[in-house]
Amino acid sequence: MTLEIGDLKDSNEFLNLLLNNMDTAVLIAGENLKIHEFNDSFLSLFDRSYDSVLDITFGPASGCVNAVKENKTCGETSACRHCVLRKSLMETFLDDVPVHRKRLERIFYIDGAPIQKYLEFTARPISFRGDKMILVIIYDITEIVQSKKELQQKQAQIDLDLDAAGEIQKSLLPHNAPVIESIKVDWRFEPCQQVGGDIFHLYEEDQTHISAYMLDVCGHGVSAALIAVTAKQFLDNLHGQALMKGYPIQPAEILNKLENEFPFDRFDCYFTIVYVLLNVENGEFTYGCAGHVPPLIMDKNNQLEALNHHGPVIGFGHELPFSQAKTKLKRGERIILYTDGLIDNFGPVGDYNGKENFYSTLRRLGDHPVDRIADGVIAESKLMRNGASPNDDMSLLLIEYAG
């Protein structure tokens, strides 16, 4: 004989199958939280037997730490008046106030051992066997909460590690400007995360030359920072070789060496760089650019000239060697190196006027010393994006040739 679905829904067999195959604990309790009915999941949740639960109150039935330690029933322990479960369920029973997924954190004695449980419970007033009762549904979220806490702990450790990595990265940036009468130097760096892909530096090459570079790795975070640091170590090594030879390496040669050392198929990334070489005695200025935003020259009238000689980014494996260009600085003129993140953050997100805003700010601040210019640029950028954190690393390096 086939049982119709309508008949099945009205049958005790269906209700028992439903209740006892739920992962959620269900119970019916009366006055003072005495348990009258429950499903198998309730027994599994607290590892109890059928006979140990029926017709006793929730505290002893569940192994509530307060009931076990004081050997008392619900409502009689010293902690009952502070119990969120008892208070909520009694309000449901007495005042017909439903409860929806309220949190309970408590130790329960399960198989004789204290176990921290994180539960959520829902309660509804019902009529059962002609008496006023409450239907209680208990969700065990212990694994979810513990997993969340573990993730939070891991994230906290990651944040600490990133902060430490960020400080290490900042330590690799210039600390002191070269003590040379004919130049004045200043810089600013603001990563969009704890660590970033921007890095820059200055070198005293010999008695008549300084060099500087601004490098920007595609992407953000740890992987970009590692590439940036690796590139800096490589450039530091080239600078050491130049000191041993007694003369500086030209920018074009630097870029070609970088291209050979950092192929895309080895590092799975690419970066841009501008490398400059300045004769501090006569102002001769040589530069090479690999996909980077062009360096700027600011004259004594605060007018800007973009130096547009450039090649492709480092890592693309192009066949033609990099080249370089030369110009000559006049007394009082400034070299400005920066990353595209500075332009991108010179205004709110989505503003396409970043470059013009940046240029306008430079011209407005041009009568000030380089340190005041650097401070003013970063402050204006923050003001234009309404104090929001930058969405890309921001770097700025200014070199004034005093002649």
mmCIF file of C-alpha atoms in Angstrom, residues 29-343:
data_model
loop_
_atom_site.group_PDB
_atom_site.id
_atom_site.type_symbol
_atom_site.label_atom_id
_atom_site.label_comp_id
_atom_site.label_asym_id
_atom_site.label_seq_id
_atom_site.Cartn_x
_atom_site.Cartn_y
_atom_site.Cartn_z
ATOM 1 C CA ALA A 29 10.175 22.476 27.836
ATOM 2 C CA GLY A 30 7.636 23.571 30.370
ATOM 3 C CA GLU A 31 7.667 25.581 33.554
ATOM 4 C CA ASN A 32 11.101 26.103 35.072
ATOM 5 C CA LEU A 33 12.605 24.629 31.864
ATOM 6 C CA LYS A 34 11.616 21.033 32.627
ATOM 7 C CA ILE A 35 12.153 18.971 29.473
ATOM 8 C CA HIS A 36 9.222 16.945 28.156
ATOM 9 C CA GLU A 37 10.286 15.997 24.630
ATOM 10 C CA PHE A 38 13.519 16.131 22.595
ATOM 11 C CA ASN A 39 15.059 14.724 19.450
ATOM 12 C CA ASP A 40 18.135 12.539 18.982
ATOM 13 C CA SER A 41 20.292 15.560 18.059
ATOM 14 C CA PHE A 42 19.741 16.975 21.541
ATOM 15 C CA LEU A 43 21.118 13.756 23.035
ATOM 16 C CA SER A 44 24.072 13.832 20.611
ATOM 17 C CA LEU A 45 24.840 17.494 21.302
ATOM 18 C CA PHE A 46 25.354 16.907 25.016
ATOM 19 C CA ASP A 47 26.224 13.173 24.798
ATOM 20 C CA ARG A 48 23.328 12.165 27.030
ATOM 21 C CA SER A 49 21.146 9.082 27.275
ATOM 22 C CA TYR A 50 17.380 9.131 26.956
ATOM 23 C CA ASP A 51 16.710 8.311 30.611
ATOM 24 C CA SER A 52 19.107 11.018 31.882
ATOM 25 C CA VAL A 53 17.212 13.792 30.151
ATOM 26 C CA LEU A 54 13.487 13.144 30.326
ATOM 27 C CA ASP A 55 11.475 15.142 32.863
ATOM 28 C CA ILE A 56 14.418 17.031 34.362
ATOM 29 C CA THR A 57 15.375 20.666 33.849
ATOM 30 C CA PHE A 58 17.702 21.884 31.143
ATOM 31 C CA GLY A 59 20.734 22.491 33.378
ATOM 32 C CA PRO A 60 21.233 18.912 34.661
ATOM 33 C CA ALA A 61 20.003 17.463 31.356
ATOM 34 C CA SER A 62 22.618 19.325 29.325
ATOM 35 C CA GLY A 63 25.472 19.167 31.827
ATOM 36 C CA CYS A 64 25.483 22.950 32.359
ATOM 37 C CA VAL A 65 28.596 23.832 34.335
ATOM 38 C CA ASN A 66 26.614 25.711 36.968
ATOM 39 C CA ALA A 67 24.156 22.860 37.561
ATOM 40 C CA VAL A 68 26.931 20.264 37.706
ATOM 41 C CA LYS A 69 29.275 22.155 40.031
ATOM 42 C CA GLU A 70 26.523 23.115 42.493
ATOM 43 C CA ASN A 71 24.454 19.928 41.941
ATOM 44 C CA LYS A 72 21.308 21.992 41.552
ATOM 45 C CA THR A 73 18.505 22.283 39.042
ATOM 46 C CA CYS A 74 17.679 25.232 36.773
ATOM 47 C CA GLY A 75 16.677 28.309 38.728
ATOM 48 C CA GLU A 76 18.515 27.248 41.878
ATOM 49 C CA THR A 77 22.203 27.845 41.070
ATOM 50 C CA SER A 78 23.992 31.053 41.985
ATOM 51 C CA ALA A 79 24.470 31.819 38.274
ATOM 52 C CA CYS A 80 20.864 31.314 37.146
ATOM 53 C CA ARG A 81 19.842 34.933 37.597
ATOM 54 C CA HIS A 82 22.547 35.944 35.112
ATOM 55 C CA CYS A 83 21.805 33.152 32.612
ATOM 56 C CA VAL A 84 20.805 34.508 29.202
ATOM 57 C CA LEU A 85 19.247 31.185 28.247
ATOM 58 C CA ARG A 86 17.048 30.913 31.331
ATOM 59 C CA LYS A 87 16.022 34.565 31.162
ATOM 60 C CA SER A 88 15.114 34.364 27.464
ATOM 61 C CA LEU A 89 13.218 31.065 27.734
ATOM 62 C CA MET A 90 11.295 32.158 30.808
ATOM 63 C CA GLU A 91 10.259 35.352 29.010
ATOM 64 C CA THR A 92 9.042 33.189 26.145
ATOM 65 C CA PHE A 93 7.132 30.934 28.540
ATOM 66 C CA LEU A 94 5.589 33.628 30.736
ATOM 67 C CA ASP A 95 5.177 36.552 28.343
ATOM 68 C CA ASP A 96 4.878 34.810 24.955
ATOM 69 C CA VAL A 97 8.020 36.625 23.752
ATOM 70 C CA PRO A 98 9.729 34.709 20.905
ATOM 71 C CA VAL A 99 13.532 34.477 20.794
ATOM 72 C CA HIS A 100 15.467 34.291 17.535
ATOM 73 C CA ARG A 101 19.019 32.917 17.392
ATOM 74 C CA LYS A 102 20.394 34.331 20.617
ATOM 75 C CA ARG A 103 24.015 33.460 21.445
ATOM 76 C CA LEU A 104 25.040 31.311 24.424
ATOM 77 C CA GLU A 105 28.653 30.644 25.393
ATOM 78 C CA ARG A 106 29.049 28.135 28.213
ATOM 79 C CA ILE A 107 30.949 25.150 29.504
ATOM 80 C CA PHE A 108 29.020 21.893 29.523
ATOM 81 C CA TYR A 109 30.156 18.651 31.126
ATOM 82 C CA ILE A 110 30.069 16.123 28.324
ATOM 83 C CA ASP A 111 31.048 12.563 29.177
ATOM 84 C CA GLY A 112 32.432 13.940 32.431
ATOM 85 C CA ALA A 113 34.765 16.477 30.837
ATOM 86 C CA PRO A 114 34.230 20.270 30.676
ATOM 87 C CA ILE A 115 33.725 21.368 27.063
ATOM 88 C CA GLN A 116 33.343 24.964 25.856
ATOM 89 C CA LYS A 117 30.270 25.202 23.638
ATOM 90 C CA TYR A 118 29.049 28.056 21.486
ATOM 91 C CA LEU A 119 25.321 27.782 20.853
ATOM 92 C CA GLU A 120 22.523 29.780 19.323
ATOM 93 C CA PHE A 121 18.952 29.139 20.390
ATOM 94 C CA THR A 122 15.507 30.030 19.132
ATOM 95 C CA ALA A 123 12.338 29.724 21.216
ATOM 96 C CA ARG A 124 8.613 29.937 20.476
ATOM 97 C CA PRO A 125 5.605 29.606 22.798
ATOM 98 C CA ILE A 126 3.438 26.579 21.934
ATOM 99 C CA SER A 127 0.609 24.498 23.348
ATOM 100 C CA PHE A 128 1.593 20.859 23.919
ATOM 101 C CA ARG A 129 -0.750 18.220 25.320
ATOM 102 C CA GLY A 130 -3.046 20.986 26.411
ATOM 103 C CA ASP A 131 -0.363 22.769 28.431
ATOM 104 C CA LYS A 132 1.611 25.928 27.792
ATOM 105 C CA MET A 133 5.120 25.025 26.668
ATOM 106 C CA ILE A 134 8.054 26.408 24.726
ATOM 107 C CA LEU A 135 9.652 24.944 21.639
ATOM 108 C CA VAL A 136 13.439 25.394 21.775
ATOM 109 C CA ILE A 137 15.760 24.907 18.806
ATOM 110 C CA ILE A 138 19.485 24.824 19.573
ATOM 111 C CA TYR A 139 22.178 25.323 16.912
ATOM 112 C CA ASP A 140 25.692 24.159 17.722
ATOM 113 C CA ILE A 141 28.048 26.739 16.214
ATOM 114 C CA THR A 142 31.112 25.703 18.231
ATOM 115 C CA GLU A 143 33.168 24.602 15.236
ATOM 116 C CA ILE A 144 32.258 27.766 13.322
ATOM 117 C CA VAL A 145 33.210 30.041 16.224
ATOM 118 C CA GLN A 146 36.443 28.190 16.932
ATOM 119 C CA SER A 147 37.396 28.262 13.258
ATOM 120 C CA LYS A 148 36.671 31.989 13.179
ATOM 121 C CA LYS A 149 38.832 32.551 16.255
ATOM 122 C CA GLU A 150 41.665 30.546 14.723
ATOM 123 C CA LEU A 151 41.406 32.603 11.544
ATOM 124 C CA GLN A 152 41.400 35.818 13.564
ATOM 125 C CA GLN A 153 44.495 34.680 15.455
ATOM 126 C CA LYS A 154 46.227 33.752 12.218
ATOM 127 C CA GLN A 155 45.231 37.079 10.666
ATOM 128 C CA ALA A 156 46.520 38.932 13.721
ATOM 129 C CA GLN A 157 49.847 37.126 13.345
ATOM 130 C CA ILE A 158 49.896 37.896 9.622
ATOM 131 C CA ASP A 159 49.237 41.569 10.394
ATOM 132 C CA LEU A 160 52.115 41.588 12.885
ATOM 133 C CA ASP A 161 54.387 39.952 10.322
ATOM 134 C CA LEU A 162 53.288 42.430 7.638
ATOM 135 C CA ASP A 163 53.919 45.353 9.981
ATOM 136 C CA ALA A 164 57.393 43.988 10.676
ATOM 137 C CA ALA A 165 57.971 43.458 6.947
ATOM 138 C CA GLY A 166 56.792 47.002 6.294
ATOM 139 C CA GLU A 167 59.305 48.364 8.784
ATOM 140 C CA ILE A 168 62.047 46.286 7.172
ATOM 141 C CA GLN A 169 61.083 47.634 3.760
ATOM 142 C CA LYS A 170 61.115 51.218 5.044
ATOM 143 C CA SER A 171 64.554 50.588 6.514
ATOM 144 C CA LEU A 172 65.793 49.890 2.969
ATOM 145 C CA LEU A 173 64.756 53.353 1.796
ATOM 146 C CA PRO A 174 67.198 56.256 2.093
ATOM 147 C CA HIS A 175 67.819 57.452 5.640
ATOM 148 C CA ASN A 176 70.165 60.360 5.096
ATOM 149 C CA ALA A 177 70.649 62.577 2.095
ATOM 150 C CA PRO A 178 74.148 62.800 0.605
ATOM 151 C CA VAL A 179 76.111 65.636 2.217
ATOM 152 C CA ILE A 180 76.909 67.535 -0.977
ATOM 153 C CA GLU A 181 76.722 71.333 -1.148
ATOM 154 C CA SER A 182 75.451 71.438 -4.714
ATOM 155 C CA ILE A 183 72.319 69.331 -4.135
ATOM 156 C CA LYS A 184 69.337 69.218 -1.776
ATOM 157 C CA VAL A 185 67.291 66.041 -1.497
ATOM 158 C CA ASP A 186 64.054 64.913 0.144
ATOM 159 C CA TRP A 187 61.563 62.053 -0.288
ATOM 160 C CA ARG A 188 58.300 60.565 0.946
ATOM 161 C CA PHE A 189 56.901 57.021 0.903
ATOM 162 C CA GLU A 190 53.375 55.860 1.747
ATOM 163 C CA PRO A 191 52.424 52.212 1.029
ATOM 164 C CA CYS A 192 48.804 51.272 0.389
ATOM 165 C CA GLN A 193 49.246 48.209 2.647
ATOM 166 C CA GLN A 194 51.778 47.282 5.307
ATOM 167 C CA VAL A 195 54.196 46.421 2.517
ATOM 168 C CA GLY A 196 54.241 47.535 -1.091
ATOM 169 C CA GLY A 197 55.968 47.302 -4.434
ATOM 170 C CA ASP A 198 57.616 50.745 -4.511
ATOM 171 C CA ILE A 199 61.256 51.203 -3.646
ATOM 172 C CA PHE A 200 63.802 53.932 -4.347
ATOM 173 C CA HIS A 201 67.292 54.909 -3.335
ATOM 174 C CA LEU A 202 70.197 57.339 -3.837
ATOM 175 C CA TYR A 203 73.879 56.520 -4.213
ATOM 176 C CA GLU A 204 77.036 58.604 -4.017
ATOM 177 C CA GLU A 205 78.923 57.180 -6.972
ATOM 178 C CA ASP A 206 82.121 59.183 -6.787
ATOM 179 C CA GLN A 207 83.181 62.736 -5.974
ATOM 180 C CA THR A 208 81.286 64.163 -8.922
ATOM 181 C CA HIS A 209 78.229 61.936 -9.378
ATOM 182 C CA ILE A 210 75.151 60.761 -7.557
ATOM 183 C CA SER A 211 72.598 58.332 -8.913
ATOM 184 C CA ALA A 212 69.008 57.632 -7.946
ATOM 185 C CA TYR A 213 66.204 55.366 -9.015
ATOM 186 C CA MET A 214 62.469 54.958 -8.512
ATOM 187 C CA LEU A 215 61.111 51.423 -8.970
ATOM 188 C CA ASP A 216 57.492 50.228 -8.994
ATOM 189 C CA VAL A 217 56.597 46.514 -9.019
ATOM 190 C CA CYS A 218 53.237 45.611 -10.547
ATOM 191 C CA GLY A 219 50.855 44.643 -7.750
ATOM 192 C CA HIS A 220 50.804 45.127 -3.989
ATOM 193 C CA GLY A 221 51.497 43.178 -0.838
ATOM 194 C CA VAL A 222 54.166 40.681 0.110
ATOM 195 C CA SER A 223 54.982 39.296 -3.356
ATOM 196 C CA ALA A 224 55.486 42.790 -4.815
ATOM 197 C CA ALA A 225 57.585 43.817 -1.810
ATOM 198 C CA LEU A 226 59.816 40.751 -2.163
ATOM 199 C CA ILE A 227 60.502 41.558 -5.808
ATOM 200 C CA ALA A 228 61.194 45.198 -4.904
ATOM 201 C CA VAL A 229 63.648 44.172 -2.178
ATOM 202 C CA THR A 230 65.346 41.660 -4.500
ATOM 203 C CA ALA A 231 65.731 44.342 -7.171
ATOM 204 C CA LYS A 232 67.189 46.738 -4.611
ATOM 205 C CA GLN A 233 69.745 44.157 -3.531
ATOM 206 C CA PHE A 234 70.718 43.686 -7.172
ATOM 207 C CA LEU A 235 71.096 47.454 -7.664
ATOM 208 C CA ASP A 236 73.089 47.745 -4.433
ATOM 209 C CA ASN A 237 75.444 45.110 -5.804
ATOM 210 C CA LEU A 238 75.856 47.023 -9.079
ATOM 211 C CA HIS A 239 76.608 50.172 -7.100
ATOM 212 C CA GLY A 240 79.276 48.261 -5.155
ATOM 213 C CA GLN A 241 80.824 47.106 -8.422
ATOM 214 C CA ALA A 242 80.856 50.709 -9.670
ATOM 215 C CA LEU A 243 82.656 51.872 -6.525
ATOM 216 C CA MET A 244 85.303 49.207 -7.046
ATOM 217 C CA LYS A 245 85.799 50.293 -10.676
ATOM 218 C CA GLY A 246 85.977 53.956 -9.699
ATOM 219 C CA TYR A 247 83.288 55.226 -12.077
ATOM 220 C CA PRO A 248 79.477 54.956 -12.176
ATOM 221 C CA ILE A 249 77.506 52.537 -14.342
ATOM 222 C CA GLN A 250 75.388 54.322 -16.943
ATOM 223 C CA PRO A 251 71.551 54.176 -16.613
ATOM 224 C CA ALA A 252 71.091 52.263 -19.887
ATOM 225 C CA GLU A 253 73.490 49.553 -18.734
ATOM 226 C CA ILE A 254 71.650 49.335 -15.420
ATOM 227 C CA LEU A 255 68.324 48.782 -17.195
ATOM 228 C CA ASN A 256 69.766 46.135 -19.492
ATOM 229 C CA LYS A 257 71.243 44.250 -16.552
ATOM 230 C CA LEU A 258 67.882 44.371 -14.779
ATOM 231 C CA GLU A 259 66.122 43.039 -17.871
ATOM 232 C CA ASN A 260 68.505 40.086 -18.017
ATOM 233 C CA GLU A 261 68.209 39.370 -14.294
ATOM 234 C CA PHE A 262 64.415 39.683 -13.920
ATOM 235 C CA PRO A 263 62.689 37.880 -16.803
ATOM 236 C CA PHE A 264 58.928 37.476 -16.455
ATOM 237 C CA ASP A 265 59.034 33.688 -16.731
ATOM 238 C CA ARG A 266 61.300 33.544 -13.686
ATOM 239 C CA PHE A 267 59.541 35.972 -11.356
ATOM 240 C CA ASP A 268 56.019 35.991 -12.840
ATOM 241 C CA CYS A 269 55.868 39.759 -12.562
ATOM 242 C CA TYR A 270 57.258 42.911 -14.085
ATOM 243 C CA PHE A 271 58.247 46.335 -12.826
ATOM 244 C CA THR A 272 58.949 49.832 -14.036
ATOM 245 C CA ILE A 273 61.987 51.903 -13.131
ATOM 246 C CA VAL A 274 63.577 55.245 -13.869
ATOM 247 C CA TYR A 275 67.322 55.503 -13.184
ATOM 248 C CA VAL A 276 69.162 58.833 -13.174
ATOM 249 C CA LEU A 277 72.803 59.884 -12.976
ATOM 250 C CA LEU A 278 73.654 63.475 -12.033
ATOM 251 C CA ASN A 279 77.001 65.235 -12.254
ATOM 252 C CA VAL A 280 76.872 67.412 -9.131
ATOM 253 C CA GLU A 281 79.591 69.762 -10.460
ATOM 254 C CA ASN A 282 78.199 70.779 -13.843
ATOM 255 C CA GLY A 283 74.553 69.601 -13.760
ATOM 256 C CA GLU A 284 74.841 67.027 -16.548
ATOM 257 C CA PHE A 285 71.951 64.666 -16.161
ATOM 258 C CA THR A 286 71.577 61.205 -17.755
ATOM 259 C CA TYR A 287 68.519 59.031 -17.339
ATOM 260 C CA GLY A 288 66.969 55.786 -18.512
ATOM 261 C CA CYS A 289 63.317 54.880 -18.161
ATOM 262 C CA ALA A 290 61.699 51.431 -18.409
ATOM 263 C CA GLY A 291 57.936 51.853 -18.605
ATOM 264 C CA HIS A 292 57.926 54.255 -15.664
ATOM 265 C CA VAL A 293 56.066 57.555 -15.401
ATOM 266 C CA PRO A 294 58.433 60.186 -16.805
ATOM 267 C CA PRO A 295 60.723 62.095 -14.467
ATOM 268 C CA LEU A 296 60.048 65.806 -14.248
ATOM 269 C CA ILE A 297 62.339 68.808 -14.337
ATOM 270 C CA MET A 298 61.053 71.876 -12.489
ATOM 271 C CA ASP A 299 62.768 75.140 -13.458
ATOM 272 C CA LYS A 300 63.218 78.235 -11.305
ATOM 273 C CA ASN A 301 59.873 79.597 -12.563
ATOM 274 C CA ASN A 302 58.111 76.436 -11.346
ATOM 275 C CA GLN A 303 57.441 75.225 -14.877
ATOM 276 C CA LEU A 304 57.515 71.470 -15.418
ATOM 277 C CA GLU A 305 59.099 69.475 -18.216
ATOM 278 C CA ALA A 306 58.388 65.751 -18.568
ATOM 279 C CA LEU A 307 61.375 63.749 -19.802
ATOM 280 C CA ASN A 308 59.732 61.335 -22.216
ATOM 281 C CA HIS A 309 62.629 59.175 -23.388
ATOM 282 C CA HIS A 310 61.628 55.658 -22.316
ATOM 283 C CA GLY A 311 61.574 51.942 -23.102
ATOM 284 C CA PRO A 312 59.307 49.035 -22.117
ATOM 285 C CA VAL A 313 58.885 47.659 -18.608
ATOM 286 C CA ILE A 314 61.447 45.316 -17.068
ATOM 287 C CA GLY A 315 60.513 41.675 -17.557
ATOM 288 C CA PHE A 316 58.850 41.756 -20.983
ATOM 289 C CA GLY A 317 61.865 40.263 -22.718
ATOM 290 C CA HIS A 318 62.133 42.809 -25.558
ATOM 291 C CA GLU A 319 64.974 42.299 -28.009
ATOM 292 C CA LEU A 320 66.283 45.868 -28.395
ATOM 293 C CA PRO A 321 68.618 47.079 -25.624
ATOM 294 C CA PHE A 322 67.598 49.988 -23.437
ATOM 295 C CA SER A 323 69.015 53.402 -24.239
ATOM 296 C CA GLN A 324 69.381 56.614 -22.286
ATOM 297 C CA ALA A 325 69.031 60.356 -22.774
ATOM 298 C CA LYS A 326 70.957 63.377 -21.520
ATOM 299 C CA THR A 327 70.111 66.894 -20.510
ATOM 300 C CA LYS A 328 71.681 69.524 -18.285
ATOM 301 C CA LEU A 329 70.274 71.082 -15.160
ATOM 302 C CA LYS A 330 70.583 74.778 -14.425
ATOM 303 C CA ARG A 331 71.153 76.183 -10.988
ATOM 304 C CA GLY A 332 67.951 75.903 -8.900
ATOM 305 C CA GLU A 333 66.281 73.300 -11.104
ATOM 306 C CA ARG A 334 64.859 70.134 -9.578
ATOM 307 C CA ILE A 335 64.532 66.507 -10.613
ATOM 308 C CA ILE A 336 61.241 64.917 -9.514
ATOM 309 C CA LEU A 337 60.890 61.132 -9.466
ATOM 310 C CA TYR A 338 57.603 59.510 -8.439
ATOM 311 C CA THR A 339 55.376 56.471 -9.022
ATOM 312 C CA ASP A 340 52.035 56.287 -10.786
ATOM 313 C CA GLY A 341 50.411 55.543 -7.426
ATOM 314 C CA LEU A 342 51.013 59.151 -6.475
ATOM 315 C CA ILE A 343 49.111 60.327 -9.553
#
